[in-house]
Amino acid sequence: MDPTGERATSGLSAPLKNSTFRSIFFASQLSSLGWLMQTVALSWLMATVSTSDVMVALVQGS
């Protein structure tokens, strides 16, 4: 047992017990989801607006 009397937690969910880490982690996940949705919408829009394969590829590649 460690000096503080608490058991060390292990596993993938252990960092989520820290409220600061949890807030930053979930904010990062939400931001990534928003970025993904924006990229899909932009690619979809360019595919419907333009008939040029090159323009669609340039949007999807950036």
Coordinates of C-alpha atoms in Angstrom, one line a residue:
M1 CA 0.0 0.0 0.0
D2 CA 1.3 3.5 -0.7
P3 CA 1.9 6.1 2.0
T4 CA -1.3 7.9 1.4
G5 CA -3.4 4.8 2.0
E6 CA -5.0 4.9 -1.4
R7 CA -4.8 2.1 -3.9
A8 CA -3.2 3.0 -7.2
T9 CA -5.8 2.7 -10.0
S10 CA -4.7 1.3 -13.3
G11 CA -6.4 0.9 -16.6
L12 CA -7.6 3.1 -19.4
S13 CA -10.1 5.0 -17.4
A14 CA -7.7 6.0 -14.6
P15 CA -6.8 9.4 -16.2
L16 CA -10.5 10.3 -16.5
K17 CA -10.7 10.6 -12.7
N18 CA -8.8 13.9 -13.0
S19 CA -11.4 16.6 -13.7
T20 CA -9.0 18.8 -15.6
F21 CA -7.8 16.0 -17.8
R22 CA -11.4 14.9 -18.4
S23 CA -12.5 18.4 -19.4
I24 CA -9.7 18.8 -21.9
F25 CA -10.1 15.3 -23.2
F26 CA -13.8 15.6 -23.9
A27 CA -13.4 19.1 -25.4
S28 CA -10.7 17.7 -27.7
Q29 CA -13.0 14.9 -28.8
L30 CA -15.9 17.3 -29.5
S31 CA -13.6 19.6 -31.5
S32 CA -12.4 16.6 -33.6
L33 CA -16.0 15.6 -34.2
G34 CA -16.8 19.1 -35.4
W35 CA -13.8 19.1 -37.7
L36 CA -14.8 15.8 -39.2
M37 CA -18.3 17.0 -39.8
Q38 CA -17.1 20.2 -41.4
T39 CA -14.7 18.3 -43.7
V40 CA -17.4 15.9 -44.8
A41 CA -19.9 18.7 -45.5
L42 CA -17.3 20.7 -47.5
S43 CA -16.3 17.7 -49.6
W44 CA -19.9 16.9 -50.2
L45 CA -20.7 20.4 -51.2
M46 CA -17.7 20.6 -53.6
A47 CA -18.7 17.2 -55.1
T48 CA -22.3 18.5 -55.8
V49 CA -21.2 22.0 -57.0
S50 CA -18.3 21.2 -59.2
T51 CA -18.0 18.6 -61.9
S52 CA -14.2 18.8 -61.9
D53 CA -12.5 15.8 -60.2
V54 CA -9.4 18.0 -59.5
M55 CA -11.4 20.5 -57.5
V56 CA -13.0 17.8 -55.4
A57 CA -9.6 16.2 -54.8
L58 CA -8.1 19.5 -53.8
V59 CA -10.8 20.0 -51.1
Q60 CA -10.5 16.5 -49.8
G61 CA -6.7 16.6 -49.7
S62 CA -6.5 19.8 -47.7

